[in-house]
Coordinates of C-alpha atoms in Angstrom, one line a residue:
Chain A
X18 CA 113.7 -108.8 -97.9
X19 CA 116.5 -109.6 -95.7
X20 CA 117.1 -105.6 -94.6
X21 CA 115.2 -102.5 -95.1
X22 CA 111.9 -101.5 -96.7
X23 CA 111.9 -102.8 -100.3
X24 CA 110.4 -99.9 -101.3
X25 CA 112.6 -97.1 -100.3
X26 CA 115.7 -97.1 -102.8
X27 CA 115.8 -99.1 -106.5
X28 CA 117.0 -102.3 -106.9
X29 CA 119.7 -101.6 -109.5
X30 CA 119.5 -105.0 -112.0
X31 CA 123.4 -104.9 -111.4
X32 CA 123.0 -106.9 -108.5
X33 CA 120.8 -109.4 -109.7
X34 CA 121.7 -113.0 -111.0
X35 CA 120.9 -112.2 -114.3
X36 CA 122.4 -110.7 -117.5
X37 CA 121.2 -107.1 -118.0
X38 CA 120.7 -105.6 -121.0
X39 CA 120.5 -101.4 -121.3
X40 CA 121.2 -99.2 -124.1
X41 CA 124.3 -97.1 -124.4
X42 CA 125.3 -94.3 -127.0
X43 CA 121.8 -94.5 -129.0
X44 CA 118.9 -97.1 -130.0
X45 CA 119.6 -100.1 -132.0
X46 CA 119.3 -100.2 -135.9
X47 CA 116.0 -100.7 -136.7
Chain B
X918 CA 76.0 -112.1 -150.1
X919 CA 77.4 -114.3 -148.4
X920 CA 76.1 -116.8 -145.9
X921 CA 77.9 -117.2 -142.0
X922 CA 79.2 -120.5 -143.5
X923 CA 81.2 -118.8 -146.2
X924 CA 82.5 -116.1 -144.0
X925 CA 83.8 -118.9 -141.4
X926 CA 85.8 -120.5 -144.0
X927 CA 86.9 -117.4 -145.5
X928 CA 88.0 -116.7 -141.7
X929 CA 89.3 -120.5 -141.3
X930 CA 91.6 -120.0 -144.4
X931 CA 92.9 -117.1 -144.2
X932 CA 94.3 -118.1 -140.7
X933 CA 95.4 -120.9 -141.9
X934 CA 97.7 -119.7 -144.5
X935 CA 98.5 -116.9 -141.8
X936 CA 99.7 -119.9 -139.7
X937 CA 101.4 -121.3 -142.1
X938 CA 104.5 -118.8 -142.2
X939 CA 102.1 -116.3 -143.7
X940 CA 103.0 -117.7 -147.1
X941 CA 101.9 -121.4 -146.8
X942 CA 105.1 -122.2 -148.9
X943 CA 108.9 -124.2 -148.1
X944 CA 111.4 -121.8 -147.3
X945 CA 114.3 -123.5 -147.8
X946 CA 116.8 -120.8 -146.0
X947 CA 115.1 -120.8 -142.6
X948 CA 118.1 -121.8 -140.4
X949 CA 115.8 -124.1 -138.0
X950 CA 115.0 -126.2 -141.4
X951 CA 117.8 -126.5 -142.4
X952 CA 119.3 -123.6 -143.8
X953 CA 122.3 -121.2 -143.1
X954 CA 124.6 -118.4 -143.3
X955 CA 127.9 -118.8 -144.8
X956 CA 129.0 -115.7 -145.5
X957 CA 128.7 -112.0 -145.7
X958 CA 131.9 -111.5 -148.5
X959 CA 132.0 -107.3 -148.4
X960 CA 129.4 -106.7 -146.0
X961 CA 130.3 -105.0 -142.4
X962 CA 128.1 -105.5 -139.6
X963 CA 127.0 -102.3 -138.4
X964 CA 128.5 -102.3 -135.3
X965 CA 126.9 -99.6 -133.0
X966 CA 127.9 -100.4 -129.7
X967 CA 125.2 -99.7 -127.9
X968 CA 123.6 -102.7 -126.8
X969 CA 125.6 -103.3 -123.3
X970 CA 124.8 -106.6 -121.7
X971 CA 126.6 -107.2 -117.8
X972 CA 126.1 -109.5 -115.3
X973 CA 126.2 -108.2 -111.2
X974 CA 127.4 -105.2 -112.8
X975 CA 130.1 -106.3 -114.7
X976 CA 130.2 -105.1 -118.4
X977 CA 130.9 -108.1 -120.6
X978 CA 130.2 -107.5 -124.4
X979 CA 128.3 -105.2 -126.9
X980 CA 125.5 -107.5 -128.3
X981 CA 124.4 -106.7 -131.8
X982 CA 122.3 -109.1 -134.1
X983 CA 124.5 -111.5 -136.5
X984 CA 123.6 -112.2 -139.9
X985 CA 122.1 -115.6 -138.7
X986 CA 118.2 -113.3 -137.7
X987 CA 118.2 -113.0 -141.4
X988 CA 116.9 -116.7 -141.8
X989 CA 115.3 -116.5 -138.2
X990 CA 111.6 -115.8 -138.6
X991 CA 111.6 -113.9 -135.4
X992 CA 110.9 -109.8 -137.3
X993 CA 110.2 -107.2 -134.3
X994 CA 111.6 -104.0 -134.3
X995 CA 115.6 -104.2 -133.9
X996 CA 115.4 -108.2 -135.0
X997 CA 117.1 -107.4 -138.1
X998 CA 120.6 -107.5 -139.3
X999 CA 122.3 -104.2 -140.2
X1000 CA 125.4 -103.5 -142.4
X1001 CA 126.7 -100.4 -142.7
X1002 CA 125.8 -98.5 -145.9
X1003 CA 123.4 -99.2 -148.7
X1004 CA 125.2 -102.2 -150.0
X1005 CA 125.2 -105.7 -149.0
X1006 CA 126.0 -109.2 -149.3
X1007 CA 124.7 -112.6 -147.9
X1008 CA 125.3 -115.5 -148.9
X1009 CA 123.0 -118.3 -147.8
X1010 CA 123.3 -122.2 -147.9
X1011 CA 119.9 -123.4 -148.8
X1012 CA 118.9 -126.4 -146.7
X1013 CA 119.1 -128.9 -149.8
X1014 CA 119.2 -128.0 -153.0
X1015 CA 116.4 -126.8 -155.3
X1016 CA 114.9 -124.4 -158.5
X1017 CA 114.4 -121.0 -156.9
X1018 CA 111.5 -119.8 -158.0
X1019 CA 110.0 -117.3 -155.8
X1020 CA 111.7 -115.1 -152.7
X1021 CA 110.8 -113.4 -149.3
X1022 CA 111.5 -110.1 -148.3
X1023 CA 110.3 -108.6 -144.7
X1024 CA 110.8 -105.7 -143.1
X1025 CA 108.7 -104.2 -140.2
X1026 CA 105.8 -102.3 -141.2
X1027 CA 106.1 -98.5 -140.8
X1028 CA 103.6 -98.7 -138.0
X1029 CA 105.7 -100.3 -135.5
X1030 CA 108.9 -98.5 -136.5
X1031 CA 109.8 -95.6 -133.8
X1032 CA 111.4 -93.7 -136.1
X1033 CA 108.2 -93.3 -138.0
X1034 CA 109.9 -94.8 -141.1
X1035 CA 111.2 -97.7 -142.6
X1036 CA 114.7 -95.8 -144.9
X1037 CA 116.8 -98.6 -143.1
X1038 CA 114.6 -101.1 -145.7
X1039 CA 116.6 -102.4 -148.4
X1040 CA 115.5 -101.2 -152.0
X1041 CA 116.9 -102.4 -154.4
X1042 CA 118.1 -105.9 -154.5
X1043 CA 119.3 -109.6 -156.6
X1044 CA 119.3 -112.8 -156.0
X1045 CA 122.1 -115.3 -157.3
X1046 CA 122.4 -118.6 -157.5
X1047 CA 126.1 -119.9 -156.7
X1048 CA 127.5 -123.5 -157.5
X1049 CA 130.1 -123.2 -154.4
X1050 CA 130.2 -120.3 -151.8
X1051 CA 133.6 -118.9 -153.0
X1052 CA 131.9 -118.4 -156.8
X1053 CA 132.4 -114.7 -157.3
X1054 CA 129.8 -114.1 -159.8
X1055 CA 126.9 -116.6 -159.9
X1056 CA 123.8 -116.9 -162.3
X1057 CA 121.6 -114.1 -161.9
X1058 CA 118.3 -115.0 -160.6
X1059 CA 116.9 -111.6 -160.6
X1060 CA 117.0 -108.0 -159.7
X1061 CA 113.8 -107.0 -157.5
X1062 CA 112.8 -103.3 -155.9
X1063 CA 111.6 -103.6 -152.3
X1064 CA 108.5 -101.3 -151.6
X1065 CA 108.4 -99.4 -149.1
X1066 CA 105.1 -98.2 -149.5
X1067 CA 104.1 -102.0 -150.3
X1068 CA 103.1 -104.9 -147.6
X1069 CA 105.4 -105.4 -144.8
X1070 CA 106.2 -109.1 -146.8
X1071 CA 106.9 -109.0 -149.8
X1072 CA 107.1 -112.3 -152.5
X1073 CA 109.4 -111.5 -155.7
X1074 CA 108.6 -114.7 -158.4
X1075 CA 111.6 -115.6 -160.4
X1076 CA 111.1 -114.2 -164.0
X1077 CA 112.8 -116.4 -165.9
X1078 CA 112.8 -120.9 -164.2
X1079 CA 116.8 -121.2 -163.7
X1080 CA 117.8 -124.2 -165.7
X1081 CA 120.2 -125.1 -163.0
X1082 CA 119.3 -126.0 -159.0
X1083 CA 121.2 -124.5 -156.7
X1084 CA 122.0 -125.1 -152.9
X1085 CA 123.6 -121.2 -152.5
X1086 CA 122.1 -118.4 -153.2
X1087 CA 123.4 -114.6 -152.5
X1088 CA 121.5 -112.1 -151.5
X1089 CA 123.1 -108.6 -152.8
X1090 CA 121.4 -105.5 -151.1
X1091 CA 122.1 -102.8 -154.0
X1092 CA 120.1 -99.5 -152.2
X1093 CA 118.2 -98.4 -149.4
X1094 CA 115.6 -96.8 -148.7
X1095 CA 117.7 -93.6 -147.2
X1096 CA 118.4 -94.5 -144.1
X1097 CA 122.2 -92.7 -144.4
X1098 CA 124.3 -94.9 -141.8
X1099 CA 123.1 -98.5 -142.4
X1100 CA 120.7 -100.9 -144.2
X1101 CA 118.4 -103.5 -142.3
X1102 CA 117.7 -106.8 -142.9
X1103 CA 114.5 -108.4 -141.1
X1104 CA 114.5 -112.1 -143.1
X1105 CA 115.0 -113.4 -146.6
X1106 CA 112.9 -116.2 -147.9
X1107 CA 114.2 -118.9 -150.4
X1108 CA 111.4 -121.1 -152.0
X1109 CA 111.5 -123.3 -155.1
X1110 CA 111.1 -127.1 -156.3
X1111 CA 113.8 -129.7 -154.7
X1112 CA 115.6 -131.2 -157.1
X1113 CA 117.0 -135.1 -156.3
Chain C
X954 CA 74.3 -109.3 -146.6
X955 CA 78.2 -108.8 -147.4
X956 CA 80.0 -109.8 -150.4
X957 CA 83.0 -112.4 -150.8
X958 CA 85.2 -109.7 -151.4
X959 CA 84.6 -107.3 -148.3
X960 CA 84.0 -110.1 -145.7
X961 CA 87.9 -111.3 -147.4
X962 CA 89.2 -107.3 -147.2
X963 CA 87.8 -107.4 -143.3
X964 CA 89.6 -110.7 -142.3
X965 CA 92.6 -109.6 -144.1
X966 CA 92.4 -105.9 -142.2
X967 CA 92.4 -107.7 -139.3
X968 CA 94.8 -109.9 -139.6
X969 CA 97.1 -107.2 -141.0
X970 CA 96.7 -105.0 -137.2
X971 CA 97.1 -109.0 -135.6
X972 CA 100.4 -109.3 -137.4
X973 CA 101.5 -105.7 -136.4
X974 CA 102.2 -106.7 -132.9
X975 CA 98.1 -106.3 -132.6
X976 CA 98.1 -102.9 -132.0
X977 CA 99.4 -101.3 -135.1
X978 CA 101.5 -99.2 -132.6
X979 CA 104.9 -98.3 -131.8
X980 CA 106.3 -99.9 -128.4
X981 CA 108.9 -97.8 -126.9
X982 CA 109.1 -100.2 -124.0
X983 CA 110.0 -103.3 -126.6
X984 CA 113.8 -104.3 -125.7
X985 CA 114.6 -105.0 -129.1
X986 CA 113.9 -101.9 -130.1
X987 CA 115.5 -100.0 -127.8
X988 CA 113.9 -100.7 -124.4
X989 CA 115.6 -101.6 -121.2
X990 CA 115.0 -102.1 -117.6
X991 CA 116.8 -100.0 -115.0
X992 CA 115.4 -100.7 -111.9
X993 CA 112.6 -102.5 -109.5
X994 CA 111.8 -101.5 -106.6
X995 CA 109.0 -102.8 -103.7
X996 CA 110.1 -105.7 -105.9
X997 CA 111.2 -108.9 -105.1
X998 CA 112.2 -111.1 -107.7
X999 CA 109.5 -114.5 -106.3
X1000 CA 112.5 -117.0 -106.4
X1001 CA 110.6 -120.8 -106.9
X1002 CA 113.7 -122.6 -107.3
X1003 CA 112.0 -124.7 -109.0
X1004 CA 113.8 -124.4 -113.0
X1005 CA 116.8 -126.0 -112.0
X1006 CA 119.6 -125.9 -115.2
X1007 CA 122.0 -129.1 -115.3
X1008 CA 124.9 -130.4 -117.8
X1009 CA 126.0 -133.6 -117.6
X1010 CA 123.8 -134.5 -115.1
X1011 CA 125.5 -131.5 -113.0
X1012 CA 123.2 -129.4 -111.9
X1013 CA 124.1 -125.7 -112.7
X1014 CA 121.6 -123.4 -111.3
X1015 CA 117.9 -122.6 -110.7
X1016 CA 116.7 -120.5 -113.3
X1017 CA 114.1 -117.7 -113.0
X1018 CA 113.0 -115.0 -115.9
X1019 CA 113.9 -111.5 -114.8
X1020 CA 112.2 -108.2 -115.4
X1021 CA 113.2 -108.0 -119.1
X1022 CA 110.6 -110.3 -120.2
X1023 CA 108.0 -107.9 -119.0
X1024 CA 109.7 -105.9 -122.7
X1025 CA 109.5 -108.7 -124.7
X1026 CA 107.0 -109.9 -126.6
X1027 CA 106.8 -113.6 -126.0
X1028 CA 103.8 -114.3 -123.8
X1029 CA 103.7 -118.0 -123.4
X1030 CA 102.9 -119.6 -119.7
X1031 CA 105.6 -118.8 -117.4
X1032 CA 107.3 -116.2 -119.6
X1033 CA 106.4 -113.7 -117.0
X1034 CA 108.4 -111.9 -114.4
X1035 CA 107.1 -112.9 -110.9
X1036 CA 107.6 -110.6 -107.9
X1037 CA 106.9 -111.8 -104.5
X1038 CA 103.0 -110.2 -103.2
X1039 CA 100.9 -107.9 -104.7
X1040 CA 103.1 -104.6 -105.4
X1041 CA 105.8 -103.9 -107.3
X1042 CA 107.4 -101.1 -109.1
X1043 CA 109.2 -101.6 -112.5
X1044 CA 111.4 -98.7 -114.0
X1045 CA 111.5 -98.8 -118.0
X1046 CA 113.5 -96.5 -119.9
X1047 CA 112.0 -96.1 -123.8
X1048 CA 114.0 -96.2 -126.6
X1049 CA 113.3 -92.4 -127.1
X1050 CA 111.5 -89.5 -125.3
X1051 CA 108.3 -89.7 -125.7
X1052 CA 104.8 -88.0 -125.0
X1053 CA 103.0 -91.2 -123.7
X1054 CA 99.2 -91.5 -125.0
X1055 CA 98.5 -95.0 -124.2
X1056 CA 99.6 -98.3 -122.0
X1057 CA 99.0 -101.9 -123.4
X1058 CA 99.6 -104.7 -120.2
X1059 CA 98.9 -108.3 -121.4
X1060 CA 98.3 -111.5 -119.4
X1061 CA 97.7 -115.0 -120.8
X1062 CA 94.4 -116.0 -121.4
X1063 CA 92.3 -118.0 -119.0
X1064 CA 92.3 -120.6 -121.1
X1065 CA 95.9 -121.4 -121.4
X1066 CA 96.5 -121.0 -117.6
X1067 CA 97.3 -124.6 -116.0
X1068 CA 95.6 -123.5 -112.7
X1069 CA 92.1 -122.1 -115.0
X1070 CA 92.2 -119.0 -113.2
X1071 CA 95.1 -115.4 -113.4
X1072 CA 94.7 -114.5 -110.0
X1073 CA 98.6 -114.0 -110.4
X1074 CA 97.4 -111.1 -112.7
X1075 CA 98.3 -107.4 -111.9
X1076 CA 94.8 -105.7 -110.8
X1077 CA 95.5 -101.5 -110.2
X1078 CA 98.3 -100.2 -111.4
X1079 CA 99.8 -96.8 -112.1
X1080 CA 102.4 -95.4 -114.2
X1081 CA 104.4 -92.1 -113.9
X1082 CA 107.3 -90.4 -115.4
X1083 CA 110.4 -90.1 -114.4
X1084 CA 112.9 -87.7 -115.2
X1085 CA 115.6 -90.2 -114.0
X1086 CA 116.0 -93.0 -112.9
X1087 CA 116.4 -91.5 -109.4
X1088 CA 113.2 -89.8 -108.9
X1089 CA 111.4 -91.1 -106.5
X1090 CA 108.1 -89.5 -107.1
X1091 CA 107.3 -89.1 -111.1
X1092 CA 104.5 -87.2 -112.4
X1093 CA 101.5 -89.8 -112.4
X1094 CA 100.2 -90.5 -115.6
X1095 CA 97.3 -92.7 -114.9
X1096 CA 96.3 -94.8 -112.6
X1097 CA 94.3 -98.1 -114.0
X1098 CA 92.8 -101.3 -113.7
X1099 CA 93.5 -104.8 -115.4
X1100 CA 90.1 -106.4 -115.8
X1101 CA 90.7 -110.2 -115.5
X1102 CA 87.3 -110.9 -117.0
X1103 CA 88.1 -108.8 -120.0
X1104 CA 90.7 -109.1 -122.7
X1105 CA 93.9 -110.5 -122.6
X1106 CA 95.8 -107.8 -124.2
X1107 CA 94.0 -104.4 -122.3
X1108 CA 95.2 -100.9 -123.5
X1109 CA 94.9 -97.7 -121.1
X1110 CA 94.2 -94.6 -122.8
X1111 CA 96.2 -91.9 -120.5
X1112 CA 93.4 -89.5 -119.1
X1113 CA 95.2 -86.2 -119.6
X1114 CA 97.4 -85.5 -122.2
X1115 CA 101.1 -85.0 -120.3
X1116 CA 102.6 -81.4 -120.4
X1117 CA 106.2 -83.0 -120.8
X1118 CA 107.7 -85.8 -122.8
X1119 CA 109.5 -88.8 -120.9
X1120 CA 112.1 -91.6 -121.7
X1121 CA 111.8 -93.2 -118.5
X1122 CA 108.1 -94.5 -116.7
X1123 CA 107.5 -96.5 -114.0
X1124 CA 104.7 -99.3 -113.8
X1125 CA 103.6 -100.0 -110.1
X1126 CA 101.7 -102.3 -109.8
X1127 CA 99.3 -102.3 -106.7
X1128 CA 97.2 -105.2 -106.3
X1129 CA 97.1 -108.3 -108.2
X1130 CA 93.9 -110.6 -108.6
X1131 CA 94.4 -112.8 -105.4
X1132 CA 97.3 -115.0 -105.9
X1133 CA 98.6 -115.2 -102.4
X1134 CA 102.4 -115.4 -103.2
X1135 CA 103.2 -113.5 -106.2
X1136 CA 102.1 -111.5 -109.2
X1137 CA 103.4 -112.2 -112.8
X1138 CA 103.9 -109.9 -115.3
X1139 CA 103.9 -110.8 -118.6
X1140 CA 104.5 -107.6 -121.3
X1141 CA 104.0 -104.1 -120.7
X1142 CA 103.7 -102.0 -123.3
X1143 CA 104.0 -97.9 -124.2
X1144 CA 102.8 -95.7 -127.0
X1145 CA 103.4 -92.1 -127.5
X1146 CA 104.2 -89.2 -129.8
X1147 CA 108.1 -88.9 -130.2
X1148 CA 109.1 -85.4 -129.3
X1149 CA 112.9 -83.8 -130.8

């Protein structure tokens, strides 16, 4: 890691190079 | 009884056919072989808007499935297309043209459902076969019941060999199986003699 | 001695539970079902550079498979999400609260692995829930150990039965099986008793 202790917050998928996926309103239709 | 030799091919067949798409048989509406989805005439996609996909935080669209996983063999939980209500229409552009005789219908097995059921299965349902994809009403094929107490696949012979071949078929969902907001569709098989 | 007919009714059992996603259990981590990721954390993606994208001869950018797979079910070589060392932390929220009974963590086979051996394989590992995402410390649901001489699909019974029900867990993983550089992940799994 370039800064700080990997381990003391989340690393929030928004800042990642890829495309995130997360449930809103509800669970798919099944 | 039976000797180890017997049991091995009994074990060596049945994973066979297992391999073979479970069924060991053409479908001709599988998209990757050929097949696909022209239309959905009064259907609506239930859209539910909660599938959020964003890239470095940026919301871009609500994903839901298309149509398309309906000839895509891919069938875990959520790999299904929904349309809202009880009633709906597919049509599906074989990939040549053939005599129906025999269709597919999956659904996830209660087991791996999270809601514990499966009342999003379709019920009641018929088959058509169209000469052109505008054809309002088609020849009837037949009318077939879904089980949800039955196999998660289930295979639904054509009563009566259509005297014509066909290279459209529609799919018309007429019931569900409760599920109040929308009906879900795993994958639809098509299988049947090619005609020249 | 076994007849034809229950050596036939055992292999098609068994292959029934094989085609239910081999466990004949719900996955509330599955992403198509409802899963997501939120969060890693002691985590660093292990970028190889080494899947590089191109169009027209262009070359577009390295590609790497990101925490989702770890909730989907494809489990071919490489499909994996590979974090730099031996510990990382992965925060999954279910597609519903849940009482969790049981974890399922898969790694490919021996056999299949290029390099003959999965020291890249996840070794202890412990799972908590989380009441959100934010909590830092979760109640611990188990702590557990993927055997890399035993099966490739291992599930993890939890030991006590949790008081409360969860929608979000956390996997941390805490040693892997000697890879020096990174430890892949390929599908984590959780079963549990939906609560209201």
């Amino acid at each position: 890691p370039l800064s700080g202790d990997p381990c003391s917050s989340p690393a929030r998928l928004a800042r990642t190079p890829y495309v995130v996926l997360s449930y809103v309103n509800g669970p798919p239709p099944v | 009884g039976i000797t180890e030799a017997q049991a091995r091919a009994i074990v060596d067949n049945a994973l066979k056919l297992y391999s073979q798409d479970k069924t060991g048989m053409v479908d001709f509406a599988l998209e990757s072989g050929g097949g696909s989805i022209l239309s959905t005439r009064c259907a609506e996609t239930y859209e539910t808007k909660t599938a959020l996909l964003s890239l470095f935080g940026i919301p871009l669209w609500y994903f839901s499935q298309s149509p398309r996983v309906v000839i895509q063999p891919d069938i875990y939980p959520g790999n299904c297309w929904a349309f809202r209500g009880s009633q709906g229409y597919l049509v599906v552009r074989l990939s040549m043209q053939i005599r129906p005789t025999t269709f597919t219908l999956e659904h996830i097995p209660k087991t791996l459902s999270p809601t514990g059921n499966i009342t999003s299965a379709p019920k009641d349902f018929a088959v058509y076969g169209l000469e052109n994809e505008y054809q309002e009403e088609g020849e009837l094929l037949g009318r077939f019941t879904y089980d949800q107490d039955g196999e998660s696949l289930q295979m639904f012979p054509v009563p009566k060999r259509p005297e014509g071949a066909f290279q459209i078929v529609e799919l018309r969902i007429l019931s569900n199986w409760g599920h109040p907001e929308y009906t879900c569709l795993y994958r639809f098989r098509v299988h049947g003699e090619p005609v020249e």
